[in-house]
Structure formats: structure tokens, C-alpha cells
Amino acid sequence: MAVEIPKDSWAGSVRVVTLGATPADGGTRSHTIMIGGQNTLPFMHFEKSTPHRPVIAVEIKDRRPEDWSGLLLEIWGDAANDPATWAKQAEVASADLLVLALTLTAADGSPTTPSMAVGAVKAALAATKLPLIVLGPGQADADNELLVPVAEATKGERLALGLCEDKNYRTIVAAAMANDHCVVARTPMDVNLAKQLNILIHDMGLPLDRIVMDPTTGALGYGIEYGYSVMERLRLAALQGDAMTQLPMMVTPGFEAWKTKESKFGQDVPETWGKWEERAINWETLTAMTLVESGADVVVLRHPESVRRVHQAITDLMTVPETV
Amino acid sequence: MALSGIQIYKMLPQINCKDCGFPTCLAFAMKLAAKQVELSSCPHVAEDAKAQLSEASEPPVRLVSLKANGHEVKAGNEVVMFRHEKTFYNKPGLFLRLKDSQPAGEIQAAAAEADGYCVNYVGRDLTLDGFAVEAVSGDAAAFASAIAAVRQASHRPLILISTDSTMIAAGLRAVDGENPLIYGANTGNWQAMTDLAKQHHASLAVIAESLDELADLTEKIKEAGVKDLVLDPAARDLSQSLALNTQIRRLALKKNFRPLGYPLISFPGEGSDPAQESVMAVHAITKYAGFIVLDHFAAETAYPLLVLRENIYTDPQKPIQVQPDIYEINNPGPDDPVLVTTNFSITYFSVANEIEGSGIPAWLVVTDAEGMSVLTAWAAGKFDAERIAKTIKSFNVADKVNRKRIVIPGHVAVLSGELEEELPDWEIRVGPREAIDLPAFIKQVL
Amino acid sequence: MAEHIITFENNKPPVTVATGTLLAEAIQQATVSLNQPCGGQGRCGRCAVRVTDGTVRSRSTLRLSAEDVAAGYVLACQAVVESDAAISIPPQEKIERLLTTDLVSAEVEVPAGYDPHKVQNVRRVTLTLPPPTMDDQTDDWNRLLTALRQQADFGTVQASLDQIQGLGGVLREGDWRVTATLDAERWDCPGCPARLIDLKPGHTPVETPLWGIAVDIGTTTVTLWLVDLLTGKVLAQVAEYNGQITRGEDVISRVIYAGKNNGAAELRDLVLTTINALLETACKRVQAQPCDVVKAVVSGNSVMMHLLLNIRADSIRLSPFVTAINDIPTLTGREVGFNTHPAATVDCLPGVASYVGADITAGVLSSGLIDTEAVTLFIDMGTNGETVLGNRDWLVTCACSAGPAFEGGGVLDGMRATKGAIEEVWINGATFEPTFRVIGGVKPRGLCGSALIALLAEMALTGVMDKGGHINTHRDHPRIRDGEHGPEYVVAWANETAHNRDIVITNVDIDNLIRAKAAIYAGFSVLAERVGVPLEMAEQVLIGGSFGKYINVEKAVEIGLLPDMPWENFHFLGNTSVRGAYLALLDREARARVKASAARMTYIELSADNIFYDAFTSALFLPHTDLSRFPSVQAAVVS
């Protein structure tokens, strides 16, 4: 019996966003990273080829994050003390690009200053040739205060700056527009909110191909199913032709997974959870892979072993089966 | 093809007799469209309409159920491609594979360990569902004794693996009276396997290298009298497996293609290390497997997979809730304020985000208001003084802070009096109505 | 328990209360009038009083400014008496009474071909009885029955004890000539059973009107039409705020209030007071007496109906949201408490569910939805946002809590559409300066619903705020500033206003308004989706509710309150509820038809799953997250 394979044919496709700029385009990166461009659901190679594979960003900080799990601090060792060394190590761990997340305060508790932030970003840029995403500390005032000078000091590098949120996006978007950067638009696990923020940012005049959306996820066991379904719905809407959802998606499974008890702690946890390190890496890897299945274009990870596993899995998923 | 409520309504008698238990024919039609009632609840439906409606309500993916000793594992009956479209109904069964080449003692020990594994996740006990015993020795007696060894340790349903019908026959005799899954039938052995499945009321997995072949085989086997089939499109790498599982599900759901309207079986562990097995299993859980056969068992890999399965198979139609708990925002200490809100996720997020964003440390007590927002929950009697007091007590909030003072949302200022009675040692403060005003309130008023 | 003396500034006698008494209760004890629009929930801030001596413990200072608090203001409903205190009560903001009256309202058209002989169940007949003689010692009652049978074709007739008690007197006073008013199932067929409503001595002239009333009990407004049942003409239309408002602005607050101590009885008295006052006013206009009214038809939402009849209403607000009764049997004026004729027939129209009451079934009748073939969307733009979709074959209905924002509630400078309310606003896109029109042409005091709709549309269009409803504080303009409640836009400066305070719209107000419009939009769009009928299939949109009279369609579409359709598809019907009651007052068949339509209506509980929530968040944007639903708005923005 000849079975006719049902192929979906979509009206829309995801926009391609280019992160990083080479000297030819006014930056200093050795190569750029392109994300998006899909015209099918993830990895449906039998319908259309996938133009750009999902990429892995490794998250580094401007100073040693003492609140991170001991497993992470141990594996990165002294590299975590310095953004430049950390960036190099992340590149060795086969990161496709870097996320530099700025801390709210310096080690002595005083607020991180614009010059400290600019210094950390420049150090990370100098240490590797990878494209870079810079995230503020996550408080509106601090984000605006730090990201504007960062944007100015790195004009032309085509960073992605984040996080734009519905109540605080104007300053970051304006800085990105003026300095040829992209932005990351974050909304809390809701299709409508994601789309609304894209519209608001676009209304300011930033072209859609300079917006990456972060629809937010929960970790495995902590609401991942909401993030998963929101991403599936956003991607379906994009393919159906809804322009305001046709943006690549970035999610932070590393951040989410490593704040769970399952990853963070090795002691005072049930025996049925098994060995700590393998469990923690599994938690991060499974969270990331679930989101890759639902359409993530950038997954931000923390542990080098998770990076290795997810990288391998994405390579497998990108392999076009012979029968197709 | 799914019919809408109005389409079904037009086939009903439209007499609003309430005999079905619903107030109107349209209400009943909408329940039918949502597959929440059976057509048989309507005693007045005409025969021709009945035929039409029954056709529409037959499940596009057949329900297959494995049973043993009171345990049951079900797969199939799925109606959507994406969980947000409705929900995924039957969680894929997780089975651990054991081989008859291992000594019986080892098999029994491995089965005992996996069988006894039980991990608690949000109040639910999660376990594996059964075992797959594979005949690799070529010796029917060894196969039967391997099965016996598993049965010494576990009563859970079994999958019997061999393409040799004599092995399967021996295996089936060892589990007489159960409804196991035979894995499986292929173009070479399907007749013998079909006979065995019929004889022992077993389900039968069908293996083929292409969908064409697979469809041919299921039709022949169905013709020969076995309907409870499970499909193995024989892909063992991620990319191919994702494509085939998707194609089969689409054919069943969108084309109503009966020859492939059966649950799928996946073998993520074949030829890979445990780490890769987990990654493969993610895909099997999210993308349509009905039965998953693992080759490794360890708590640290089983736990995340069991949790993922729970998460993906959670009904997304239920209100989005956060776990009632006391949440720590910006590392609060004993002198920091205690705020109370409901467990509707958006309510929680807006409150938590405002505080998080302000940098003010605080304790956020989330009350079980059945996933409703503050005003809705209050109006429905799900966010009252009694519930708030119970939450404060059950999370031992008093042990965490020096000053016994809670801030309730401004929308429920009316509760302050009753709360004072319920929590006599506590100071009750009325906060702002909107989350956006919280940081200023905490800074200026508290 | 310790007791404390509370004294008042304005010569009211002091009261003594126990420790822990709410200040609001103490004030009520002193019989001083105090408005509590939110029902004493500490939400509205309207019960602010000043403590001039002593102290009280304040649970909440919501809606009071820091200066107010410093000056000793407290919310009476949130203040607990713990010592002696002296209280000063500021003059209560009087609720203005500029409501629809027959002086301004359009004349109601009597249904074509109205013939009381065919469709009216109340009938007045004049009878001449043969006086009793020694040969004919028939008792008075049988004498009357015989006359009714012979002269008016009535069969069995029921009467109450007091009617029997008065019977002998009336017959003799009129010298065996009497006028009887009866309620009969049918009186165009002989031998019909009937109930005696009234018996008067003498023959009432035929042209004397036979009075009936149609009453709509709204959560906010009560409307009453006085009708001559013989001609069908509406001879007086009066309206007044529902007296229950001071005990809560929305139905939930009222139900909760009813559950407290004597709340239910109090609420019943309040609404009866309002209705009887309206009856009095209406009767005065036409030189009639309230007791001449022999028939009343009442419409209103389920909560209002329960509270009118003092029926327990708690179950309406608690899951699974059931009423005590949807279809109330025929009652009499005396039972209900109307100052009509005590035996007057009182007909309460049937409802469908807790949140879809008789106001909606009456609306379905009077809007013509019940008869039309065209798929019709009927929206009642009230606090409860009820919607009906369907045609004469099928009807689905839902309710969603829109809240009072479009009636000015929950908005800082919001007010009802009365004198002094800004009703229309325009903003200059270049200067961001507003122009506005005020009802009554006076200095403004606040913003009414139509102004709020216009403001949302204008602010979004001019970029004063973004489509998410966030005021753009990056714009450097004196009218855009950070206020006590966050960012706000100044509509009128203090020197332009009646109360010498700035009139502003805040980000919080905007959020409330967007939520209200999103609830209404999500309500009807989900309703359509649930039954599998695309919204575009609706051939007409009927808009009911007194609020519906004022809104500007263009602006309402621009903010995504109404669906984007050709404007000629929208029909504003005004108060469809009272009109439905009026039709049922005239035509006994109408009630049966309302009842039949109620039985056919399928109520859909929107809160049952996430679909409504999703549609709601999708609508929390101007005009909507899915711009393709608003092509005309999109086109306007592009141009």
C-alpha cells in the first residue's frame, strides 16, 4: 500500500536574525550566528530544509556568582572569577555564542556601575570571537542604566541586549536602534504577551529582524509544559503567517534548571532522586531538549556536559534522514 | 473529521427534553463535540444521525491496553497533534528491557530494583510501568525462565520481545492469563504471531521499515483478527524517528488513516549510552510514543523522565496554577514583609515580578485559590479569611519572621476583619489593589 | 467589654459603642447618612471621614492620599473604634439625579395591532347585578359569580379573604352596580377561570385607563414605565438609581452584603423604596394612584430578582453558581411589597442562569432576536457583560465580569454620565493637548464612560500611551507625569474644573478599562468560537443597556470593545430589559415566549477552561493582539 506522507505547507516563515558582526559589517567577530528562517515545524526535514540549526549559548557572569550551584562553580573553577577567562572556557566547551548576564551589585555589595559593566562586556568580546548577548541584572532601572553605555561602547557589534519587558522596553530598544544591536524581548509564558511586546517594540521602529523573543520557560518539573506549549503555539502562529510571531526564540533552560532543588543541591534530598551530578545535568539537558523540540532557536545553558549532550542531540536532529 | 457543536446540534432532535442530563440539545451537542459525553446519553437521536455521529466519534488512534495482575498500561485514544489543542490523554508506558542471556538472579534483581522504584513528585508517586523481556539466547526455556524471574520480582505488565514465534509461544505460556504485548510481527512471521496474539489475547507490535509496509501489515493482521496493534516504524535515530512518529500521528488524526491509527513503540536506549538514551526518550515522550522501552535504569535518569512525562501529559485546559507555597523573593530575612496572594499563575507572576524587579526582599505566601485571580477567587469564595489563615499556618510562616504581619491584596480589604479573628496574633495590613503599587507601598507604608 | 463614646461635629447626638465596632457602624447608629458604594469593602474610598479628636485603628487607607491621612481622614468601613473619638463627616457627594425621564425620552411605540381583548390577561368589566329578594336569597358571592359568568363569560373565579370580607359592602355601596378587574388565563373564550384583583362600587367609565407597570431592576438603575393596559400606551417613564448602590456597586458585593446579619432584608427594603418612589412619581404625573396599578411585570438580573424577593442568593456567587429559582411563579403586589393594588398580578420574567437573568431574556424578546433568522449578536453592555448569540433556532449565552469601569467605577476620576461629566475627548496628535465636551456645558468634575472610551482610543492613536496601555513617560510633556498612582495623563487642569482639582487618567485606570473591554470582547468572541460560528457570521450586533446609548462606535471599535464590522451592523437599543417587561405586560403570550426562549438558551460558563482566559489576554491590547481581527483600525493606523 502506498502511503501518502502528509506534508504541511505553511504560509509563513520565521525571520532570520543575525547575531554578531564581522569587521566587514562594523564589528569584531570572526563569524556571525544566524538563527530562525524555518518554514516548517522543528526538524521536519521531509517538508523543507532547516536553514539554521538551533544554537547553544553558554551563560557567563561579570563576576563569580556565589549563589550558583556548587557543581557549576566547581566545574568552571577559577574561570568563573573573570568574564574573559570564562568566555574562553565557554568557547572551548563548544558554545556557539555567549550570554553575559550582568550582576546587580559588585562583590562588595555596591551597585554595579556602568563602567564595570562596559568593562566586563569588552573583556568578554576581546577574549573570544563569538557573538554575544548581554543581559541586564533584571531590574528596570539598573538594566537601563547599564545597558545604554554597554550599547554605546559596543556600537556595531550587533549584540543582543535584554531583557526588554512590557513595562521596560523603550530605553533598551532605543539604545539598540542607535547602536546597531538586536534586543531580546521577554514575556512571562503567554502567547499573547509575547506577541504584544513584539508589536510594541516594532512600533518604536526597530526592524523585526533585530528582535529575538524569550517567551520564558519553567524548568522540568516546574512548569516546563507551559513554556513548551507557548513555544509550540508561537511557532505555529509564525508558520501560519502571523508576522508578529515570526521571530526566533531564545530560552534559558540553564537558568531555570539550576534554580531547582533537583539541580542545585546534593544533600538533604530524597534518595530516589539518584546521583546529584548526573541528575543535575539530566535536568538541564532534558529541559533544554524539550524546548528544542518545541522550537527554541537559542538555548542558554550553564554546564559544559549539558552543552556537549545538547550539541550532540541537535546535530542528530539536524541530520537529514536518508529516506527523505 | 471533528464536528462543531452547531453541526452536531443540527443532527439532534432539538427538543430540549433534558433526558441526557443537559439543559438543551445545544449544550449536549457541545459536550459531544468536546468528546465529554457519549452519544448514547441521548435516547431520541435518529438512527441515521447516530451512524454519522458514531463514525465521527471513533478514536483516530486505537486504545491499546496491557494488563497483568491488576496493573494496566494504556496507550492511544489521542486526538491532537499538540497538547495545547486539547490534551494528551494516555501517558506513554515506560518499560525496562531485560534479556534472557543474563543469569536469572541478575534479571530478578534488576527487575526488583526497577519495580520498587517510586519517586514522589508534587504529591504523586511515580513508577515505571513494566518490563520488556527479550529472547536473545535462542532458547525457549531460557526465555520462559527469564520471564519467570521477572515475575518473581514484579507483577507489572510485560512486553515479550522476539521475532521467533516459538520463543513468543513459550513466553506467552509463562504469562498465561495476562494481556502482554508481543514484539513483534514483521513481514516474515506475522501469521504465526497473529495466531499467538489471538490465542492469548495479547496485543501485537508490528515492525516494518517503511510506512507502506507497515500499513500493509496492519491491514493483514487486522483482517486475520487482531485489532490491538502497536506500531514500530523501526527508526532508531532522533531525526528519522521524529519524522516518522509525526507522519504516523498526522495520518491517523488528519487523514483518519486507519491502517496507521495505532499507538507507537520507541526504543530510545538501543545502541546508545544512558545519557543519549535520556535525550532520545525526551523526543519519545513529547512526540507521540505510546510505549517506551529503556535499556538502562538509574534513579537519576528515571526521575527526570518520569517528571517530564507528567508535565507533558498535564491537561493544559485546567487553569494555570502555581504551587501554593511560601516563596522567597530576593532572599528575604526574618524582618522582611509577608505578602499574600492567590495561586493563579498570572497573579503570582505579576506580584513576584514587581517585587523581584524592585529588589525588595519579601516573603510571598501563595494560597490555594484553585487557580483564580484575587477578585475572582474572592467572589467565588476560594480566597477567604479561613483559607488564608490555613495557608499561613500550614507553611509555618510564623517561624520564618520576627514580626507577625501580613499584607493582603487591596481588592480583598473586606477580609481584614475576619482575618484578624482567624489569625489573632497577626497584624493584618491591606496592601494596594494593583501589583505595580506594591514596591512603593512596601517602601512607604510598611 | 469597654465602651466608647463617638461624638459628631454636626449636632448629631453622640453614640456609645463597644471596642472593636467599625466606625461605619457607629455612624449608621447615629443615623448619619454615609455612602458606601463598594459595600464597605474598603475599595472605593467614598466613606472617608475625619477623626478630629481621639484615635481609631485604621486597617486600610486605600485611596486616601498621604495628606488626607495626615489630616486625620480614615475610611469609616475600615476603621475600628478603640477609644472615644470625635468625627467630622464631610458632605456626602450627592448622587446626581439626571436620569432618563419622560421629559426627554422618546415616546414608546405601541406594538402594531395591540388588542387587549386578544392578548391582555387582565380585564376590567362593569356588572349590573339583580338585587337579592325574598325569592332570590342567593349569597353575594354567587350573585357576583353569576353576573361574571352571564355578563363577562368568566368561569370559576378565585378571590382572597379580604375581597370576600369587603364584598357585601361594595355591592351595596354601588347599588349592585360594580366594576371588577380580573386576571384570567384567557378571556376571549367563555368559561375561563380567573382571579379577582379588584372590585369597586359603581361603573368605572370605559375610557379610564387600566394601569400596569413594567419595571427593570438594574444593578445601578431602576426604570419604571407606567402603561395603560387598554391602549398599550406608555404614559410615564421614570428612572432612579437603585437604592442598594450604597451597599455595594456590583452584584457580588450585594450578595455578600445580603449574607450579613440583616443585609438581605435591608437590601429588599432599599430596592422597594426605590420602586415605590418611582411608582409614586409616575402616578403623580398622570393623576393616578399607585393602588390603581393592577399588573406589574418585573425584569432584572438574577441577583436583583433574588434580592427583591428576599430569596437567598449566596449560591449564585459560589461554584457551581446556581440560582434558587429562575422562573418565579406569578405573585401579587402585596407579597412582593409593591404599593400597587395589593392583589395586582406581579410577573417576574424568567432567567436562564446565575449570570444570565430575566434582563437578558427580556432583552432577547424585545430586541427581536427571538424572531430573527439572521445570526445576531446581542451584547448587554452592563457590569456583567452578558452576551447572547443566535437566532430563532438556537441561542447561546454567557456572562463575563466586565466590572463598572465604563460606568466610571474603579476609575480615579470616573463618574456616571450626569451633569459635569466629560463625555467626549479628543487629543491633538502634535501638541498632545486635549479638547473635551462636558454634559450640561458646565465645568467638568470627572470622566464618564464615553469619555473613557474616547480617551483610550485617542491616547493610543497619538502615542500618549502604547498599545499595551502604558503611558509613555519618555515623552516630555506637562500633561504626562508621574502621579500618586504611577504615570498619568492630565485631561483637565485644576483651574478648568468644578472642584479645582486636576482630572487625570492613570495607568491603573487604563488597566481597568482595558480589562473591562477585554472581558466583553473575549466573552462574545469565545461564545462564537465555542459553538463553532465565526464572529463574521453575525449579521447584526444589537447593543443594549443604558450605557449602550452613549458610546461612539468608531472609538469603541478602535479600542477593540466592539468587533470590527460595518457600522450599519450595529444597532443601539437602549434599555432592552424594561422594553421586554413592557411587551410582557401587554401580551400574555410574550411571557410564554420569553420562557420558551429561556428554555432554549444554552448558557456557557466561560470560566470552565483556559480558552476564555486566552481570549481575554489576547484582548488586553489596543485594539487586540491579533490585529487581523481589526482590519479597519489597522488601515487607519497605517494611513
PDB file of N, CA and C in Angstrom, chain B residues 108-152:
ATOM      1  N   GLN B 108      16.244 -10.991  38.028  1.00  0.00           N
ATOM      2  CA  GLN B 108      15.315 -10.778  39.127  1.00  0.00           C
ATOM      3  C   GLN B 108      15.702  -9.552  39.956  1.00  0.00           C
ATOM      4  N   ALA B 109      16.999  -9.401  40.187  1.00  0.00           N
ATOM      5  CA  ALA B 109      17.473  -8.263  40.983  1.00  0.00           C
ATOM      6  C   ALA B 109      17.199  -6.949  40.250  1.00  0.00           C
ATOM      7  N   ALA B 110      17.512  -6.953  38.951  1.00  0.00           N
ATOM      8  CA  ALA B 110      17.293  -5.729  38.170  1.00  0.00           C
ATOM      9  C   ALA B 110      15.806  -5.375  38.148  1.00  0.00           C
ATOM     10  N   ALA B 111      14.985  -6.411  37.958  1.00  0.00           N
ATOM     11  CA  ALA B 111      13.541  -6.173  37.925  1.00  0.00           C
ATOM     12  C   ALA B 111      13.046  -5.676  39.281  1.00  0.00           C
ATOM     13  N   ALA B 112      13.596  -6.264  40.331  1.00  0.00           N
ATOM     14  CA  ALA B 112      13.156  -5.871  41.676  1.00  0.00           C
ATOM     15  C   ALA B 112      13.496  -4.403  41.944  1.00  0.00           C
ATOM     16  N   GLU B 113      14.702  -4.005  41.531  1.00  0.00           N
ATOM     17  CA  GLU B 113      15.129  -2.624  41.772  1.00  0.00           C
ATOM     18  C   GLU B 113      14.221  -1.638  41.031  1.00  0.00           C
ATOM     19  N   ALA B 114      14.000  -1.946  39.747  1.00  0.00           N
ATOM     20  CA  ALA B 114      13.179  -1.029  38.945  1.00  0.00           C
ATOM     21  C   ALA B 114      11.723  -1.072  39.388  1.00  0.00           C
ATOM     22  N   ASP B 115      11.243  -2.264  39.723  1.00  0.00           N
ATOM     23  CA  ASP B 115       9.844  -2.395  40.140  1.00  0.00           C
ATOM     24  C   ASP B 115       9.582  -1.610  41.419  1.00  0.00           C
ATOM     25  N   GLY B 116      10.556  -1.632  42.309  1.00  0.00           N
ATOM     26  CA  GLY B 116      10.349  -0.968  43.592  1.00  0.00           C
ATOM     27  C   GLY B 116      10.591   0.521  43.549  1.00  0.00           C
ATOM     28  N   TYR B 117      11.093   0.997  42.424  1.00  0.00           N
ATOM     29  CA  TYR B 117      11.417   2.419  42.345  1.00  0.00           C
ATOM     30  C   TYR B 117      10.138   3.259  42.358  1.00  0.00           C
ATOM     31  N   CYS B 118      10.096   4.196  43.267  1.00  0.00           N
ATOM     32  CA  CYS B 118       8.916   5.038  43.380  1.00  0.00           C
ATOM     33  C   CYS B 118       9.368   6.397  43.876  1.00  0.00           C
ATOM     34  N   VAL B 119       9.123   7.427  43.084  1.00  0.00           N
ATOM     35  CA  VAL B 119       9.586   8.746  43.471  1.00  0.00           C
ATOM     36  C   VAL B 119       8.383   9.670  43.578  1.00  0.00           C
ATOM     37  N   ASN B 120       8.433  10.526  44.584  1.00  0.00           N
ATOM     38  CA  ASN B 120       7.303  11.415  44.796  1.00  0.00           C
ATOM     39  C   ASN B 120       7.529  12.745  44.092  1.00  0.00           C
ATOM     40  N   TYR B 121       6.546  13.145  43.314  1.00  0.00           N
ATOM     41  CA  TYR B 121       6.624  14.429  42.616  1.00  0.00           C
ATOM     42  C   TYR B 121       5.293  15.142  42.819  1.00  0.00           C
ATOM     43  N   VAL B 122       5.338  16.338  43.371  1.00  0.00           N
ATOM     44  CA  VAL B 122       4.150  17.117  43.747  1.00  0.00           C
ATOM     45  C   VAL B 122       3.007  16.244  44.274  1.00  0.00           C
ATOM     46  N   GLY B 123       3.366  15.374  45.212  1.00  0.00           N
ATOM     47  CA  GLY B 123       2.336  14.583  45.862  1.00  0.00           C
ATOM     48  C   GLY B 123       1.913  13.332  45.112  1.00  0.00           C
ATOM     49  N   ARG B 124       2.507  13.118  43.943  1.00  0.00           N
ATOM     50  CA  ARG B 124       2.157  11.911  43.190  1.00  0.00           C
ATOM     51  C   ARG B 124       3.319  10.919  43.254  1.00  0.00           C
ATOM     52  N   ASP B 125       2.988   9.630  43.327  1.00  0.00           N
ATOM     53  CA  ASP B 125       4.024   8.600  43.312  1.00  0.00           C
ATOM     54  C   ASP B 125       4.236   8.139  41.887  1.00  0.00           C
ATOM     55  N   LEU B 126       5.443   8.326  41.397  1.00  0.00           N
ATOM     56  CA  LEU B 126       5.727   7.956  40.010  1.00  0.00           C
ATOM     57  C   LEU B 126       6.549   6.679  39.988  1.00  0.00           C
ATOM     58  N   THR B 127       6.159   5.764  39.081  1.00  0.00           N
ATOM     59  CA  THR B 127       6.889   4.497  38.942  1.00  0.00           C
ATOM     60  C   THR B 127       7.032   4.146  37.479  1.00  0.00           C
ATOM     61  N   LEU B 128       7.901   3.162  37.200  1.00  0.00           N
ATOM     62  CA  LEU B 128       7.927   2.591  35.848  1.00  0.00           C
ATOM     63  C   LEU B 128       6.673   1.741  35.686  1.00  0.00           C
ATOM     64  N   ASP B 129       6.374   1.357  34.425  1.00  0.00           N
ATOM     65  CA  ASP B 129       5.102   0.672  34.185  1.00  0.00           C
ATOM     66  C   ASP B 129       5.230  -0.825  33.952  1.00  0.00           C
ATOM     67  N   GLY B 130       6.435  -1.277  33.581  1.00  0.00           N
ATOM     68  CA  GLY B 130       6.544  -2.696  33.321  1.00  0.00           C
ATOM     69  C   GLY B 130       7.906  -3.056  32.748  1.00  0.00           C
ATOM     70  N   PHE B 131       7.986  -4.274  32.222  1.00  0.00           N
ATOM     71  CA  PHE B 131       9.269  -4.788  31.733  1.00  0.00           C
ATOM     72  C   PHE B 131       9.110  -5.372  30.346  1.00  0.00           C
ATOM     73  N   ALA B 132      10.209  -5.239  29.588  1.00  0.00           N
ATOM     74  CA  ALA B 132      10.259  -5.880  28.279  1.00  0.00           C
ATOM     75  C   ALA B 132      11.305  -6.970  28.381  1.00  0.00           C
ATOM     76  N   VAL B 133      10.877  -8.205  28.153  1.00  0.00           N
ATOM     77  CA  VAL B 133      11.834  -9.307  28.251  1.00  0.00           C
ATOM     78  C   VAL B 133      12.146  -9.769  26.841  1.00  0.00           C
ATOM     79  N   GLU B 134      13.444  -9.786  26.515  1.00  0.00           N
ATOM     80  CA  GLU B 134      13.833 -10.106  25.154  1.00  0.00           C
ATOM     81  C   GLU B 134      14.525 -11.477  25.094  1.00  0.00           C
ATOM     82  N   ALA B 135      14.111 -12.261  24.098  1.00  0.00           N
ATOM     83  CA  ALA B 135      14.740 -13.559  23.879  1.00  0.00           C
ATOM     84  C   ALA B 135      15.937 -13.359  22.960  1.00  0.00           C
ATOM     85  N   VAL B 136      17.140 -13.370  23.536  1.00  0.00           N
ATOM     86  CA  VAL B 136      18.335 -13.279  22.691  1.00  0.00           C
ATOM     87  C   VAL B 136      19.131 -14.585  22.729  1.00  0.00           C
ATOM     88  N   SER B 137      18.759 -15.450  23.712  1.00  0.00           N
ATOM     89  CA  SER B 137      19.529 -16.689  23.885  1.00  0.00           C
ATOM     90  C   SER B 137      19.220 -17.709  22.799  1.00  0.00           C
ATOM     91  N   GLY B 138      18.031 -17.593  22.207  1.00  0.00           N
ATOM     92  CA  GLY B 138      17.633 -18.603  21.227  1.00  0.00           C
ATOM     93  C   GLY B 138      17.088 -19.864  21.888  1.00  0.00           C
ATOM     94  N   ASP B 139      16.924 -19.797  23.185  1.00  0.00           N
ATOM     95  CA  ASP B 139      16.475 -20.977  23.924  1.00  0.00           C
ATOM     96  C   ASP B 139      15.130 -20.654  24.593  1.00  0.00           C
ATOM     97  N   ALA B 140      14.087 -21.355  24.153  1.00  0.00           N
ATOM     98  CA  ALA B 140      12.743 -21.049  24.637  1.00  0.00           C
ATOM     99  C   ALA B 140      12.627 -21.221  26.150  1.00  0.00           C
ATOM    100  N   ALA B 141      13.311 -22.238  26.660  1.00  0.00           N
ATOM    101  CA  ALA B 141      13.246 -22.481  28.106  1.00  0.00           C
ATOM    102  C   ALA B 141      13.914 -21.341  28.866  1.00  0.00           C
ATOM    103  N   ALA B 142      15.038 -20.861  28.321  1.00  0.00           N
ATOM    104  CA  ALA B 142      15.738 -19.739  28.969  1.00  0.00           C
ATOM    105  C   ALA B 142      14.850 -18.505  28.971  1.00  0.00           C
ATOM    106  N   PHE B 143      14.145 -18.287  27.864  1.00  0.00           N
ATOM    107  CA  PHE B 143      13.232 -17.148  27.760  1.00  0.00           C
ATOM    108  C   PHE B 143      12.132 -17.243  28.826  1.00  0.00           C
ATOM    109  N   ALA B 144      11.546 -18.460  28.900  1.00  0.00           N
ATOM    110  CA  ALA B 144      10.475 -18.659  29.871  1.00  0.00           C
ATOM    111  C   ALA B 144      10.991 -18.449  31.294  1.00  0.00           C
ATOM    112  N   SER B 145      12.227 -18.915  31.547  1.00  0.00           N
ATOM    113  CA  SER B 145      12.697 -18.742  32.935  1.00  0.00           C
ATOM    114  C   SER B 145      13.093 -17.292  33.205  1.00  0.00           C
ATOM    115  N   ALA B 146      13.524 -16.560  32.170  1.00  0.00           N
ATOM    116  CA  ALA B 146      13.790 -15.132  32.366  1.00  0.00           C
ATOM    117  C   ALA B 146      12.496 -14.413  32.739  1.00  0.00           C
ATOM    118  N   ILE B 147      11.415 -14.792  32.037  1.00  0.00           N
ATOM    119  CA  ILE B 147      10.113 -14.190  32.346  1.00  0.00           C
ATOM    120  C   ILE B 147       9.692 -14.549  33.771  1.00  0.00           C
ATOM    121  N   ALA B 148       9.929 -15.793  34.108  1.00  0.00           N
ATOM    122  CA  ALA B 148       9.587 -16.221  35.471  1.00  0.00           C
ATOM    123  C   ALA B 148      10.380 -15.422  36.493  1.00  0.00           C
ATOM    124  N   ALA B 149      11.651 -15.152  36.173  1.00  0.00           N
ATOM    125  CA  ALA B 149      12.481 -14.379  37.101  1.00  0.00           C
ATOM    126  C   ALA B 149      11.917 -12.979  37.283  1.00  0.00           C
ATOM    127  N   VAL B 150      11.458 -12.368  36.172  1.00  0.00           N
ATOM    128  CA  VAL B 150      10.842 -11.040  36.278  1.00  0.00           C
ATOM    129  C   VAL B 150       9.579 -11.120  37.132  1.00  0.00           C
ATOM    130  N   ARG B 151       8.823 -12.188  36.896  1.00  0.00           N
ATOM    131  CA  ARG B 151       7.569 -12.337  37.646  1.00  0.00           C
ATOM    132  C   ARG B 151       7.804 -12.594  39.132  1.00  0.00           C
ATOM    133  N   GLN B 152       8.980 -13.118  39.454  1.00  0.00           N
ATOM    134  CA  GLN B 152       9.332 -13.253  40.864  1.00  0.00           C
ATOM    135  C   GLN B 152       9.422 -11.882  41.527  1.00  0.00           C
TER     136      GLN B 152
END
